[in-house]
CSV table of N, CA and C in Angstrom, one decimal:
chain,number,residue,atom,x,y,z
V,141,ILE,N,0.9,-1.2,0.0
V,141,ILE,CA,0.0,0.0,0.0
V,141,ILE,C,0.9,1.2,0.0
V,142,SER,N,0.6,2.2,-0.9
V,142,SER,CA,1.4,3.4,-1.0
V,142,SER,C,0.4,4.6,-1.0
V,143,TRP,N,0.9,5.7,-0.4
V,143,TRP,CA,0.1,6.9,-0.3
V,143,TRP,C,1.0,8.1,-0.6
V,144,LYS,N,0.4,9.0,-1.3
V,144,LYS,CA,1.1,10.3,-1.6
V,144,LYS,C,0.1,11.4,-1.5
V,145,SER,N,0.6,12.5,-1.0
V,145,SER,CA,-0.2,13.7,-1.0
V,145,SER,C,-0.1,14.4,-2.3
V,146,LYS,N,-1.2,14.6,-3.0
V,146,LYS,CA,-1.2,15.3,-4.3
V,146,LYS,C,-0.7,16.7,-4.1
V,147,LYS,N,-1.2,17.4,-3.1
V,147,LYS,CA,-0.8,18.8,-2.9
V,147,LYS,C,0.7,19.0,-2.7
V,148,GLN,N,1.3,18.1,-1.8
V,148,GLN,CA,2.7,18.2,-1.6
V,148,GLN,C,3.5,17.9,-2.8
V,149,GLU,N,3.0,16.9,-3.6
V,149,GLU,CA,3.7,16.5,-4.8
V,149,GLU,C,3.8,17.7,-5.8
V,150,THR,N,2.7,18.4,-5.9
V,150,THR,CA,2.6,19.5,-6.9
V,150,THR,C,3.6,20.6,-6.5
V,151,ILE,N,3.7,20.9,-5.2
V,151,ILE,CA,4.6,21.9,-4.7
V,151,ILE,C,6.0,21.5,-5.0
V,152,SER,N,6.4,20.3,-4.7
V,152,SER,CA,7.8,19.8,-4.9
V,152,SER,C,8.1,19.7,-6.3
V,153,LEU,N,7.1,19.3,-7.2
V,153,LEU,CA,7.4,19.2,-8.6
V,153,LEU,C,7.7,20.6,-9.2
V,154,SER,N,6.8,21.6,-8.9
V,154,SER,CA,7.0,22.9,-9.4
V,154,SER,C,8.3,23.5,-8.9
V,155,SER,N,8.7,23.3,-7.7
V,155,SER,CA,9.9,23.8,-7.1
V,155,SER,C,11.1,23.1,-7.8
V,156,ALA,N,11.1,21.8,-7.9
V,156,ALA,CA,12.1,21.1,-8.6
V,156,ALA,C,12.3,21.5,-10.0
V,157,LYS,N,11.2,21.7,-10.7
V,157,LYS,CA,11.2,22.1,-12.1
V,157,LYS,C,11.8,23.5,-12.2
V,158,ALA,N,11.4,24.4,-11.3
V,158,ALA,CA,12.0,25.8,-11.4
V,158,ALA,C,13.5,25.8,-11.1
V,159,GLU,N,13.9,25.0,-10.1
V,159,GLU,CA,15.3,24.9,-9.8
V,159,GLU,C,16.1,24.3,-10.9
V,160,TYR,N,15.6,23.3,-11.6
V,160,TYR,CA,16.3,22.7,-12.6
V,160,TYR,C,16.4,23.5,-13.9
V,161,ARG,N,15.3,24.3,-14.1
V,161,ARG,CA,15.3,25.2,-15.3
V,161,ARG,C,16.4,26.3,-15.0
V,162,SER,N,16.5,26.7,-13.8
V,162,SER,CA,17.6,27.7,-13.5
V,162,SER,C,18.9,27.1,-13.7
V,163,LEU,N,19.1,25.9,-13.3
V,163,LEU,CA,20.4,25.2,-13.5
V,163,LEU,C,20.7,25.1,-15.0
V,164,ARG,N,19.6,24.8,-15.8
V,164,ARG,CA,19.8,24.7,-17.3
V,164,ARG,C,20.2,26.0,-17.9
V,165,LYS,N,19.7,27.1,-17.4
V,165,LYS,CA,20.0,28.4,-17.9
V,165,LYS,C,21.5,28.8,-17.6
V,166,VAL,N,21.9,28.4,-16.4
V,166,VAL,CA,23.3,28.6,-16.0
V,166,VAL,C,24.2,27.9,-16.9
V,167,VAL,N,23.9,26.6,-17.2
V,167,VAL,CA,24.8,25.8,-18.0
V,167,VAL,C,24.7,26.3,-19.5
V,168,GLY,N,23.6,26.8,-19.9
V,168,GLY,CA,23.5,27.4,-21.2
V,168,GLY,C,24.4,28.7,-21.4
V,169,GLU,N,24.5,29.5,-20.3
V,169,GLU,CA,25.4,30.6,-20.3
V,169,GLU,C,26.8,30.2,-20.3
V,170,LEU,N,27.1,29.1,-19.6
V,170,LEU,CA,28.5,28.6,-19.6
V,170,LEU,C,28.9,28.1,-21.0
V,171,VAL,N,28.0,27.5,-21.7
V,171,VAL,CA,28.3,27.0,-23.0
V,171,VAL,C,28.6,28.2,-23.9
V,172,TRP,N,27.7,29.2,-23.8
V,172,TRP,CA,28.0,30.5,-24.6
V,172,TRP,C,29.3,31.1,-24.3
V,173,LEU,N,29.7,31.1,-23.0
V,173,LEU,CA,31.0,31.7,-22.6
V,173,LEU,C,32.1,30.8,-23.2
V,174,GLN,N,32.0,29.5,-23.1
V,174,GLN,CA,33.0,28.6,-23.6
V,174,GLN,C,33.2,28.8,-25.1
V,175,ARG,N,32.1,29.0,-25.9
V,175,ARG,CA,32.2,29.2,-27.3
V,175,ARG,C,32.8,30.5,-27.6
V,176,SER,N,32.5,31.6,-26.8
V,176,SER,CA,33.1,32.9,-27.0
V,176,SER,C,34.6,32.8,-26.8
V,177,PHE,N,35.0,32.2,-25.7
V,177,PHE,CA,36.4,32.1,-25.4
V,177,PHE,C,37.2,31.3,-26.5
V,178,THR,N,36.5,30.3,-27.0
V,178,THR,CA,37.1,29.5,-28.1
V,178,THR,C,37.4,30.4,-29.3
V,179,GLU,N,36.4,31.2,-29.7
V,179,GLU,CA,36.5,32.1,-30.8
V,179,GLU,C,37.6,33.1,-30.6
V,180,LEU,N,37.8,33.5,-29.3
V,180,LEU,CA,38.9,34.5,-29.0
V,180,LEU,C,40.2,33.8,-28.7
V,181,THR,N,40.3,32.5,-29.0
V,181,THR,CA,41.5,31.6,-28.8
V,181,THR,C,42.0,31.6,-27.3
V,182,VAL,N,41.0,31.7,-26.4
V,182,VAL,CA,41.4,31.6,-25.0
V,182,VAL,C,41.3,30.1,-24.6
V,183,PRO,N,42.4,29.5,-24.1
V,183,PRO,CA,42.3,28.1,-23.8
V,183,PRO,C,41.3,27.8,-22.7
V,184,PRO,N,40.7,26.6,-22.8
V,184,PRO,CA,39.7,26.2,-21.7
V,184,PRO,C,40.5,26.0,-20.4
V,185,ILE,N,39.9,26.3,-19.3
V,185,ILE,CA,40.6,26.2,-18.0
V,185,ILE,C,40.0,25.0,-17.2
V,186,GLY,N,39.2,24.2,-17.8
V,186,GLY,CA,38.7,23.0,-17.0
V,186,GLY,C,37.2,23.2,-16.7
V,187,PRO,N,36.6,22.3,-16.0
V,187,PRO,CA,35.2,22.4,-15.7
V,187,PRO,C,34.9,23.6,-14.8
V,188,SER,N,33.8,24.3,-15.1
V,188,SER,CA,33.3,25.4,-14.3
V,188,SER,C,32.5,24.8,-13.2
V,189,PRO,N,32.8,25.2,-11.9
V,189,PRO,CA,32.0,24.7,-10.8
V,189,PRO,C,30.6,25.4,-10.8
V,190,VAL,N,29.6,24.6,-10.7
V,190,VAL,CA,28.2,25.1,-10.6
V,190,VAL,C,27.7,24.6,-9.3
V,191,TYR,N,27.2,25.5,-8.4
V,191,TYR,CA,26.7,25.2,-7.1
V,191,TYR,C,25.2,25.3,-7.1
V,192,CYS,N,24.5,24.2,-6.6
V,192,CYS,CA,23.1,24.1,-6.6
V,192,CYS,C,22.6,23.8,-5.2
V,193,ASP,N,21.6,24.6,-4.7
V,193,ASP,CA,21.1,24.3,-3.3
V,193,ASP,C,19.9,23.4,-3.3
V,194,SER,N,19.5,23.0,-4.5
V,194,SER,CA,18.3,22.1,-4.5
V,194,SER,C,18.8,20.6,-4.7
V,195,GLN,N,18.5,19.8,-3.6
V,195,GLN,CA,18.9,18.4,-3.7
V,195,GLN,C,18.2,17.7,-4.9
V,196,THR,N,17.0,18.1,-5.1
V,196,THR,CA,16.2,17.4,-6.2
V,196,THR,C,16.9,17.7,-7.6
V,197,ALA,N,17.2,19.0,-7.8
V,197,ALA,CA,17.8,19.4,-9.1
V,197,ALA,C,19.2,18.7,-9.2
V,198,PHE,N,19.9,18.7,-8.1
V,198,PHE,CA,21.2,18.1,-8.1
V,198,PHE,C,21.1,16.6,-8.5
V,199,HIS,N,20.2,15.9,-7.9
V,199,HIS,CA,20.0,14.4,-8.2
V,199,HIS,C,19.5,14.2,-9.6
V,200,ILE,N,18.6,15.1,-10.1
V,200,ILE,CA,18.1,14.9,-11.5
V,200,ILE,C,19.3,15.0,-12.5
V,201,ALA,N,20.2,16.0,-12.2
V,201,ALA,CA,21.3,16.2,-13.1
V,201,ALA,C,22.3,15.0,-13.1
V,202,ARG,N,22.5,14.4,-11.9
V,202,ARG,CA,23.5,13.3,-11.8
V,202,ARG,C,22.9,11.9,-12.1
V,203,ASN,N,21.6,11.7,-11.9
V,203,ASN,CA,21.1,10.4,-12.0
V,203,ASN,C,20.3,10.2,-13.3
V,204,LEU,N,20.8,9.2,-14.0
V,204,LEU,CA,20.1,8.9,-15.3
V,204,LEU,C,18.7,8.4,-15.2
V,205,VAL,N,18.4,7.8,-14.1
V,205,VAL,CA,17.0,7.2,-13.9
V,205,VAL,C,16.4,7.9,-12.7
V,206,PHE,N,15.8,9.1,-12.8
V,206,PHE,CA,15.2,9.8,-11.8
V,206,PHE,C,13.8,10.2,-12.4
V,207,HIS,N,13.0,9.2,-12.8
V,207,HIS,CA,11.8,9.5,-13.6
V,207,HIS,C,10.7,10.2,-13.0
V,208,GLU,N,10.4,10.0,-11.7
V,208,GLU,CA,9.2,10.5,-11.1
V,208,GLU,C,9.1,12.0,-11.2
V,209,ARG,N,10.2,12.8,-11.2
V,209,ARG,CA,10.2,14.2,-11.2
V,209,ARG,C,10.6,14.9,-12.5
V,210,THR,N,10.9,14.1,-13.5
V,210,THR,CA,11.4,14.6,-14.7
V,210,THR,C,10.5,14.6,-15.9
V,211,GLU,N,9.2,14.5,-15.6
V,211,GLU,CA,8.2,14.3,-16.6
V,211,GLU,C,8.2,15.4,-17.7
V,212,HIS,N,8.3,16.6,-17.3
V,212,HIS,CA,8.2,17.7,-18.2
V,212,HIS,C,9.5,18.5,-18.4
V,213,ILE,N,10.6,18.0,-17.9
V,213,ILE,CA,11.9,18.7,-18.1
V,213,ILE,C,13.0,17.7,-18.7
V,214,GLU,N,12.5,16.8,-19.4
V,214,GLU,CA,13.5,15.8,-20.0
V,214,GLU,C,14.5,16.4,-20.9
V,215,VAL,N,14.1,17.4,-21.8
V,215,VAL,CA,15.1,18.0,-22.7
V,215,VAL,C,16.2,18.7,-21.9
V,216,ASP,N,15.7,19.5,-20.9
V,216,ASP,CA,16.7,20.2,-20.0
V,216,ASP,C,17.6,19.2,-19.3
V,217,CYS,N,17.0,18.0,-18.9
V,217,CYS,CA,17.8,17.0,-18.2
V,217,CYS,C,19.0,16.5,-19.0
V,218,HIS,N,18.6,16.2,-20.3
V,218,HIS,CA,19.7,15.7,-21.2
V,218,HIS,C,20.7,16.7,-21.5
V,219,PHE,N,20.4,18.0,-21.6
V,219,PHE,CA,21.3,19.0,-21.9
V,219,PHE,C,22.3,19.2,-20.7
V,220,VAL,N,21.8,19.4,-19.5
V,220,VAL,CA,22.7,19.6,-18.3
V,220,VAL,C,23.5,18.3,-18.1
V,221,ARG,N,22.9,17.2,-18.2
V,221,ARG,CA,23.6,15.9,-18.0
V,221,ARG,C,24.7,15.7,-19.0
V,222,SER,N,24.5,16.1,-20.2
V,222,SER,CA,25.5,15.9,-21.3
V,222,SER,C,26.7,16.8,-21.0
V,223,LYS,N,26.4,18.1,-20.6
V,223,LYS,CA,27.5,19.0,-20.3
V,223,LYS,C,28.3,18.6,-19.1
V,224,LEU,N,27.6,17.9,-18.1
V,224,LEU,CA,28.3,17.4,-17.0
V,224,LEU,C,29.2,16.2,-17.4
V,225,GLN,N,28.7,15.4,-18.3
V,225,GLN,CA,29.5,14.3,-18.7
V,225,GLN,C,30.7,14.7,-19.6
V,226,GLU,N,30.5,15.8,-20.4
V,226,GLU,CA,31.5,16.3,-21.3
V,226,GLU,C,32.6,17.0,-20.5
V,227,GLY,N,32.3,17.3,-19.2
V,227,GLY,CA,33.3,18.0,-18.4
V,227,GLY,C,33.3,19.5,-18.5
V,228,LEU,N,32.3,20.1,-19.1
V,228,LEU,CA,32.1,21.5,-19.1
V,228,LEU,C,31.9,22.1,-17.7
V,229,ILE,N,31.1,21.4,-16.9
V,229,ILE,CA,30.7,21.8,-15.6
V,229,ILE,C,31.1,20.7,-14.6
V,230,SER,N,31.3,21.1,-13.3
V,230,SER,CA,31.3,20.2,-12.2
V,230,SER,C,30.2,20.7,-11.3
V,231,LEU,N,29.3,19.8,-10.9
V,231,LEU,CA,28.1,20.1,-10.1
V,231,LEU,C,28.4,19.8,-8.7
V,232,HIS,N,28.1,20.8,-7.8
V,232,HIS,CA,28.3,20.7,-6.4
V,232,HIS,C,27.1,21.1,-5.7
V,233,HIS,N,26.7,20.4,-4.6
V,233,HIS,CA,25.6,20.8,-3.7
V,233,HIS,C,26.1,21.8,-2.7
V,234,ILE,N,25.3,22.8,-2.4
V,234,ILE,CA,25.6,23.8,-1.4
V,234,ILE,C,24.4,23.9,-0.5
V,235,ASN,N,24.6,24.1,0.8
V,235,ASN,CA,23.5,24.2,1.7
V,235,ASN,C,22.8,25.6,1.4
V,236,THR,N,21.5,25.6,1.6
V,236,THR,CA,20.7,26.8,1.3
V,236,THR,C,21.2,28.0,2.1
V,237,GLY,N,21.7,27.8,3.3
V,237,GLY,CA,22.2,28.9,4.1
V,237,GLY,C,23.5,29.4,3.6
V,238,ASP,N,24.2,28.7,2.8
V,238,ASP,CA,25.5,29.2,2.3
V,238,ASP,C,25.4,29.7,0.8
V,239,GLN,N,24.2,29.7,0.3
V,239,GLN,CA,24.0,30.2,-1.1
V,239,GLN,C,24.1,31.7,-1.2
V,240,LEU,N,25.3,32.1,-1.8
V,240,LEU,CA,25.5,33.6,-1.9
V,240,LEU,C,24.6,34.3,-2.8
V,241,ALA,N,24.0,33.6,-3.8
V,241,ALA,CA,23.1,34.2,-4.7
V,241,ALA,C,21.9,34.8,-4.1
V,242,ASP,N,21.5,34.3,-2.9
V,242,ASP,CA,20.3,34.7,-2.2
V,242,ASP,C,20.3,36.2,-1.9
V,243,ILE,N,21.5,36.8,-1.7
V,243,ILE,CA,21.6,38.2,-1.5
V,243,ILE,C,21.0,39.0,-2.7
V,244,LEU,N,21.0,38.4,-3.8
V,244,LEU,CA,20.5,39.1,-5.0
V,244,LEU,C,19.1,38.7,-5.4
V,245,THR,N,18.6,37.7,-4.8
V,245,THR,CA,17.3,37.2,-5.2
V,245,THR,C,16.2,37.1,-4.1
V,246,LYS,N,16.6,37.3,-2.8
V,246,LYS,CA,15.7,37.2,-1.7
V,246,LYS,C,15.8,38.3,-0.7
V,247,ALA,N,14.7,38.6,0.0
V,247,ALA,CA,14.7,39.5,1.1
V,247,ALA,C,15.3,38.8,2.3
V,248,LEU,N,16.4,39.3,2.8
V,248,LEU,CA,17.1,38.6,3.9
V,248,LEU,C,17.0,39.4,5.2
V,249,THR,N,17.1,38.8,6.4
V,249,THR,CA,17.2,39.5,7.6
V,249,THR,C,18.5,40.3,7.7
V,250,GLY,N,18.6,41.2,8.6
V,250,GLY,CA,19.8,42.0,8.7
V,250,GLY,C,21.0,41.2,9.0
V,251,ILE,N,20.9,40.2,9.9
V,251,ILE,CA,22.0,39.4,10.2
V,251,ILE,C,22.4,38.5,9.0
V,252,LYS,N,21.5,37.9,8.4
V,252,LYS,CA,21.8,37.1,7.2
V,252,LYS,C,22.4,38.0,6.1
V,253,HIS,N,21.9,39.2,5.9
V,253,HIS,CA,22.4,40.1,4.9
V,253,HIS,C,23.9,40.4,5.2
V,254,SER,N,24.1,40.8,6.5
V,254,SER,CA,25.5,41.1,6.9
V,254,SER,C,26.5,39.9,6.7
V,255,THR,N,26.0,38.7,7.0
V,255,THR,CA,26.8,37.5,6.9
V,255,THR,C,27.2,37.3,5.4
V,256,MET,N,26.2,37.5,4.5
V,256,MET,CA,26.4,37.3,3.1
V,256,MET,C,27.4,38.4,2.6
V,257,MET,N,27.2,39.6,3.0
V,257,MET,CA,28.1,40.7,2.6
V,257,MET,C,29.5,40.4,3.0
V,258,ASP,N,29.7,39.9,4.2
V,258,ASP,CA,31.0,39.5,4.7
V,258,ASP,C,31.6,38.4,3.8
V,259,LYS,N,30.8,37.4,3.5
V,259,LYS,CA,31.3,36.3,2.7
V,259,LYS,C,31.7,36.8,1.3
V,260,LEU,N,31.1,37.8,0.8
V,260,LEU,CA,31.4,38.4,-0.5
V,260,LEU,C,32.5,39.4,-0.4
V,261,ALA,N,33.0,39.7,0.8
V,261,ALA,CA,34.0,40.7,1.0
V,261,ALA,C,33.6,42.0,0.6
V,262,VAL,N,32.3,42.4,0.9
V,262,VAL,CA,31.8,43.7,0.6
V,262,VAL,C,31.7,44.4,1.9
V,263,PHE,N,32.4,45.5,2.1
V,263,PHE,CA,32.3,46.2,3.3
V,263,PHE,C,31.7,47.6,3.1
V,264,THR,N,30.9,48.0,4.1
V,264,THR,CA,30.2,49.3,4.0
V,264,THR,C,31.1,50.3,4.7
V,265,SER,N,31.1,51.5,4.2
V,265,SER,CA,31.9,52.5,4.9
V,265,SER,C,30.9,53.3,5.8
V,266,PRO,N,31.4,53.8,6.9
V,266,PRO,CA,30.6,54.5,7.8
V,266,PRO,C,30.1,55.8,7.2
V,267,PRO,N,28.9,56.2,7.5
V,267,PRO,CA,28.3,57.4,6.9
V,267,PRO,C,29.2,58.6,7.2
V,268,THR,N,29.3,59.6,6.3
V,268,THR,CA,30.1,60.8,6.5
V,268,THR,C,29.3,62.0,6.7
């Protein structure tokens, strides 16, 4: 006997889909950069590290058989997975609390904002 909450599944599917689509966009930009560098005769420097805070998106990219959540994102799956196998990117999981991109995309508390600014080595000068 198996049971699943439809409401919870819908939320996780849309979240996983959004996270994976974002991952696909990042990889697409890296492909563009690599091609631009090749045209400028800049030698490749190895795989670009890509950090993902979504466990689901991370596992979809790495696992060839992760069918339940990949129903509508199969083309994106193949693109990201192929670039991972080609060595263009190296995919790493990062804890949500350590995701530096949050400072650009989310409203943060004062402490969290200060922590992120410190990690980015951005210092505010005192008012004059």
